[in-house]
Coordinates of C-alpha atoms and ligand atoms in Angstrom, one line a residue:
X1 CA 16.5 9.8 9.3
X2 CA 13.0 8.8 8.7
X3 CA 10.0 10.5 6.8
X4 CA 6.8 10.4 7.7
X5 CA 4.9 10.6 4.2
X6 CA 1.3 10.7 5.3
X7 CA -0.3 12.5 8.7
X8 CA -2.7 15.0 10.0
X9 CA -0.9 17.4 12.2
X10 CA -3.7 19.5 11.7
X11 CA -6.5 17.2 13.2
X12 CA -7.5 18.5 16.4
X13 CA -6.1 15.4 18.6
X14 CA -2.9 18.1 17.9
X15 CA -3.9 21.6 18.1
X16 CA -2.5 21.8 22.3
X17 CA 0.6 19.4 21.8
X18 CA 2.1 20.2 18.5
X19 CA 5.2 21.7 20.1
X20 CA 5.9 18.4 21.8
X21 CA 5.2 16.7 18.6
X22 CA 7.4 18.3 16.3
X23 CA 10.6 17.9 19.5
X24 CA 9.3 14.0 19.4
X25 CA 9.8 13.9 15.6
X26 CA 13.5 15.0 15.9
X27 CA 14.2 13.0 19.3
X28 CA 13.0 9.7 17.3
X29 CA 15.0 10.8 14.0
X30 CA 12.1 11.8 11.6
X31 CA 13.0 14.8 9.7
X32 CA 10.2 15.7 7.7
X33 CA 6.2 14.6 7.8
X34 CA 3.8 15.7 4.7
X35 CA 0.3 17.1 6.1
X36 CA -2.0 15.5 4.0
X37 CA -5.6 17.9 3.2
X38 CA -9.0 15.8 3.7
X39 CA -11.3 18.8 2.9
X40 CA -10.9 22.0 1.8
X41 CA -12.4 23.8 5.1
X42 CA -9.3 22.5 6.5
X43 CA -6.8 23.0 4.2
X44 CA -5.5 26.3 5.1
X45 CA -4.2 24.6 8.2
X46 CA -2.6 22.4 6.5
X47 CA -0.8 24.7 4.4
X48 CA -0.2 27.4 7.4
X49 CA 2.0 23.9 8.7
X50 CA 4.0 23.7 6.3
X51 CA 4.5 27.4 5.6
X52 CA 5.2 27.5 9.2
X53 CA 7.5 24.7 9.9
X54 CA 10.2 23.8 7.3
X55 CA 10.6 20.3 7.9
X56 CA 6.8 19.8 7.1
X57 CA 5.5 19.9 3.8
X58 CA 1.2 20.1 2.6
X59 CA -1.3 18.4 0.3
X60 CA -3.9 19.9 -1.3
X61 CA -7.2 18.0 -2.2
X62 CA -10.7 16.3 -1.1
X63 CA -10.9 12.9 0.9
X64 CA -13.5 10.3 -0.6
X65 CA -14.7 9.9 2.7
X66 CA -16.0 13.6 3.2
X67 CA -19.3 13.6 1.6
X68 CA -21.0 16.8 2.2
X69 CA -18.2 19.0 1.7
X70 CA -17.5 22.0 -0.7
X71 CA -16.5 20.0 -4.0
X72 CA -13.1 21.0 -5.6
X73 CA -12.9 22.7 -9.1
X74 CA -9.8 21.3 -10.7
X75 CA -9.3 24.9 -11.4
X76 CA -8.6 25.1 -8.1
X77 CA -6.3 22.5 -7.2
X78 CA -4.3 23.3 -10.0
X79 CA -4.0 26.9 -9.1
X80 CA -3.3 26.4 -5.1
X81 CA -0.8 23.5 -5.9
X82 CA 1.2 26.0 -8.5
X83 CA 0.9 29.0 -5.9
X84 CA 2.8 27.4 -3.3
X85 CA 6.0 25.8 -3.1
X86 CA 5.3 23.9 0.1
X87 CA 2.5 21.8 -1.5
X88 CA 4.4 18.8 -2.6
X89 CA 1.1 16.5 -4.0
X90 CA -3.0 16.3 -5.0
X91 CA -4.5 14.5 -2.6
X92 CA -5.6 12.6 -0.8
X93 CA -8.1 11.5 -3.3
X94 CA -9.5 7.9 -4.4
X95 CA -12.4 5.9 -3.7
X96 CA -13.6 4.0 -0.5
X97 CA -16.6 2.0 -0.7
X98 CA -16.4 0.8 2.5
X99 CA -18.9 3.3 3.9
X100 CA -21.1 2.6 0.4
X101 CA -23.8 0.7 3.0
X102 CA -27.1 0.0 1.1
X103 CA -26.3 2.2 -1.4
X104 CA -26.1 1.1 -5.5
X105 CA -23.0 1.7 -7.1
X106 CA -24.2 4.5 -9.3
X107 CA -24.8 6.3 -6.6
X108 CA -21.1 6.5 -5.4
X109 CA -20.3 8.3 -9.3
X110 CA -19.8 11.8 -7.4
X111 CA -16.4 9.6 -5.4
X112 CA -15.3 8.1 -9.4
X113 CA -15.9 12.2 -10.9
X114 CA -13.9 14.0 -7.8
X115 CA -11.1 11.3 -7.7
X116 CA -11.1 12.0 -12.0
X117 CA -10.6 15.5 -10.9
X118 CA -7.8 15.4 -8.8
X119 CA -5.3 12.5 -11.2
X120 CA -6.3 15.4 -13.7
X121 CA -4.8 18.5 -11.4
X122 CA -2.5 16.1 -10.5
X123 CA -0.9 15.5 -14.5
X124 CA -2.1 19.5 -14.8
X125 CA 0.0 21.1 -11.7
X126 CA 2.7 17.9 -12.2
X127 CA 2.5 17.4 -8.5
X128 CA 2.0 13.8 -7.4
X129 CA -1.4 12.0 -6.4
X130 CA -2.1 11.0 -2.7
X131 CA -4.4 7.9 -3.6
X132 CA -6.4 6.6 -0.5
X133 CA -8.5 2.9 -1.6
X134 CA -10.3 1.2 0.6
X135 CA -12.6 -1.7 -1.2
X136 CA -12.1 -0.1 -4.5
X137 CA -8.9 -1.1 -5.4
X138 CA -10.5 -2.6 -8.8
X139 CA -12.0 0.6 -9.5
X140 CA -9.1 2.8 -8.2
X141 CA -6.8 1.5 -10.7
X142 CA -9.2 1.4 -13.8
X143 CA -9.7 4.7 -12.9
X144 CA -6.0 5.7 -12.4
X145 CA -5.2 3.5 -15.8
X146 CA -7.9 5.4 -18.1
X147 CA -6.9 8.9 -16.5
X148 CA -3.4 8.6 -17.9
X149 CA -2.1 8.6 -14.0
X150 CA 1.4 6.5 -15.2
X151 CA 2.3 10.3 -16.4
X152 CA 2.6 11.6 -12.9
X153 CA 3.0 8.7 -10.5
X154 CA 2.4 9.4 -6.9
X155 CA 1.6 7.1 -3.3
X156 CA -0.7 4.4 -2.6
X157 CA -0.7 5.7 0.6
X158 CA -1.5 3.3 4.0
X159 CA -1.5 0.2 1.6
X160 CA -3.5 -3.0 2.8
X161 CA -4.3 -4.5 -0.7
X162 CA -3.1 -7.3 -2.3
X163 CA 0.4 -7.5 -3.7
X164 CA -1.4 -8.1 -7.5
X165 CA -2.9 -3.8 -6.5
X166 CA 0.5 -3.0 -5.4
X167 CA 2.2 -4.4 -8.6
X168 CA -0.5 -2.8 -10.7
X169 CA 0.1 0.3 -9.1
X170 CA 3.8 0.4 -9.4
X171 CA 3.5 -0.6 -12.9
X172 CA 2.4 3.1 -13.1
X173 CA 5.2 4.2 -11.3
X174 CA 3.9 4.7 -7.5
X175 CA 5.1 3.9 -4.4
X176 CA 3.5 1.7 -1.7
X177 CA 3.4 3.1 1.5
X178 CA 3.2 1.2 4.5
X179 CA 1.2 2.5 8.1
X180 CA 1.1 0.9 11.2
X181 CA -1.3 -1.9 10.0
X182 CA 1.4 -4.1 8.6
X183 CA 2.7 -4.2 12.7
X184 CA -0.2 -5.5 14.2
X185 CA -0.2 -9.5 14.7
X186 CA -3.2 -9.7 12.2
X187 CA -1.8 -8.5 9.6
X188 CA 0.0 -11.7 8.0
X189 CA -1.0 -11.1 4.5
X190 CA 0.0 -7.4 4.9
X191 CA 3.3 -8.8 5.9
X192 CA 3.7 -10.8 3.0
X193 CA 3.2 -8.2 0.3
X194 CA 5.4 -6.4 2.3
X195 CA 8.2 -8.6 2.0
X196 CA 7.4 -8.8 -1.7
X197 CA 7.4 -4.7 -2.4
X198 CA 11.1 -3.9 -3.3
X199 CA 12.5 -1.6 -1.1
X200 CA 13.1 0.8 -3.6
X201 CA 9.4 1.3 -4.1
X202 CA 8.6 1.9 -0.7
X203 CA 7.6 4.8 1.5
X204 CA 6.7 4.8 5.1
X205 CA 3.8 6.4 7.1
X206 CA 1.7 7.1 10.3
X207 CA -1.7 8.4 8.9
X208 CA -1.4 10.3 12.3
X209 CA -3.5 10.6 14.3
X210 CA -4.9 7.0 13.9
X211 CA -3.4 3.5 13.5
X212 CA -0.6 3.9 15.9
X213 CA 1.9 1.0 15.5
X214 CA 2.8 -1.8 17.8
X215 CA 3.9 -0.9 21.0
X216 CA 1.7 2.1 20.9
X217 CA -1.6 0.4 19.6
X218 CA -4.6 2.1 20.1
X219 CA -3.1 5.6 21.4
X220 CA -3.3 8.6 19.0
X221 CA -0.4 7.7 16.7
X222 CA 2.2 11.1 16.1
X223 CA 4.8 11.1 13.5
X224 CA 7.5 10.2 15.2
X225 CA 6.5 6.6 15.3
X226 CA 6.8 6.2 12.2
X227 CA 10.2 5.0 13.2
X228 CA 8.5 2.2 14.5
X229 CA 6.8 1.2 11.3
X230 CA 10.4 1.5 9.5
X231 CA 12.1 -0.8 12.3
X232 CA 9.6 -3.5 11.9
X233 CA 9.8 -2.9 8.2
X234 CA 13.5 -3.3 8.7
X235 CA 13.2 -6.7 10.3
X236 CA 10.7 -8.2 8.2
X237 CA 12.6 -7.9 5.1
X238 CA 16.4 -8.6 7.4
X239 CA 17.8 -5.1 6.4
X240 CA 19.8 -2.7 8.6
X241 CA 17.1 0.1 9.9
X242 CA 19.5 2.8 8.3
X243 CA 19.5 1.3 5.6
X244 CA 15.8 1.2 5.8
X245 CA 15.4 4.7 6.5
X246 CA 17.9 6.4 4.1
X247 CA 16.1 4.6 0.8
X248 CA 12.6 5.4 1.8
X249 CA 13.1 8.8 2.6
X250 CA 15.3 8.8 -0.9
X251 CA 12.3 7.3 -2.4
X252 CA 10.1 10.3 -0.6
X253 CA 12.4 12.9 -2.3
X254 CA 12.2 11.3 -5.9
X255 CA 8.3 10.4 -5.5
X256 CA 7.6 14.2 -4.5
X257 CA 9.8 15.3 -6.7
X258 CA 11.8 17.5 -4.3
X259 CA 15.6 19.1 -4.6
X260 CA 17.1 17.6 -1.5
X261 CA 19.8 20.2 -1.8
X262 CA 16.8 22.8 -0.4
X263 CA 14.8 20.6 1.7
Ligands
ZN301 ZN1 -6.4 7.8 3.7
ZN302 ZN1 -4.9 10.3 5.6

């Protein structure tokens, strides 16, 4: 069985179909998928997923990328993530410069305070971060490094960074998980670090509803192919798929902390 440790089943690409999602997640063996929160707005669908559905679990936190959105007290986020068992992790959370533009540096400081925020819930709560970087990862792990992150651990979640980031980050004791990206034909040096991450460090995702994986590029991506991410995964580094699938959803288990005897 595979997990799914990053999607959006709450995104409206979902909101007619998720019946025939969730019977596509068991026909393709995924047993459980984490609903990641990108603002708070949202998050009570997230959570009402998981609550609902007891393969799925919920994040709570604020995406770098949502700018003009209700900022979260880490009063707050330590309080929701304590209050309810389904809400396995902080996040996701990070920095992404990529939509920075003109802009100066200093002027990204409200990204650099929220992210502080959440890795302190995070150690607060002790429920795991959900780090999204996009060209930050210099920044992402001075950040992580001077917040005292290594205490908690967590996901470098839909990795594309070098395999230097990825051994910096799981120095501190996260996982590197892998999305679609590392199946499409570009993605060579993806690939490589790939190869390179031990399999014990890995988890697997979909970031669902984008980046669907080869054959299903370009469509809205679901978690249930995710199985495709874990059989190319599989064959890149010459392992059986099961093989494959039964470490990284151990790894999901240990990296969220959970009591498989109840999940
Ligand atoms: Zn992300
Ligand atoms: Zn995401």
């Amino acid at each position: 069985m595979f997990i799914d440790s990053h999607c959006h089943l709450d995104f409206p690409e979902f909101q007619s179909r998720l019946p025939e999602v969730l019977a596509n997640m068991q026909l393709a063996k995924v047993s459980n998928a984490l609903c990641v929160s990108v603002d708070l707005p949202d998050f009570p669908n997230v959570l009402k997923l998981a609550q609902d559905h007891p393969h799925l679990y919920a994040s709570v936190g604020v995406h770098p990328d949502y700018e003009d959105t209700p900022e979260p007290s880490f009063d707050f986020l330590v309080d929701t993530a304590l209050k309810h068992s389904k809400i396995i992790a902080i996040g996701e959370t990070g920095l992404d410069y990529y939509r920075m533009g003109d802009r100066s540096y200093e002027s990204m400081e409200w990204q650099r305070e929220r992210f502080r925020t959440h890795i302190r819930a995070s150690i607060a709560s002790q429920k795991p971060l959900i780090i999204h970087t996009r060209s930050a990862s210099v920044d992402t792990i001075q950040i992580l490094k001077e917040e005292g992150a290594e205490r908690i651990g967590g996901v470098m979640h839909c990795f594309t960074e070098s395999y230097d980031v990825a051994k910096a980050a799981m120095d501190m004791g996260f996982y590197i998980s892998f999305s679609g990206i590392v199946t499409f034909k570009s993605a060579t040096e993806l690939q490589e670090t790939c190869k390179r991450v031990p399999l014990e460090r890995m988890l697997i995702e979909t970031d669902s509803p984008y980046l669907a994986p080869i054959p299903f590029r370009g469509k809205i991506n679901e978690p249930a192919w995710v199985a495709k991410v874990g059989e190319f995964i599989a064959d890149l580094k010459g392992l059986p798929v099961d093989e494959l699938a039964r470490v990284t959803s151990n790894n999901f288990y240990d990296c969220f902390q959970i009591d498989r005897t109840t999940s």
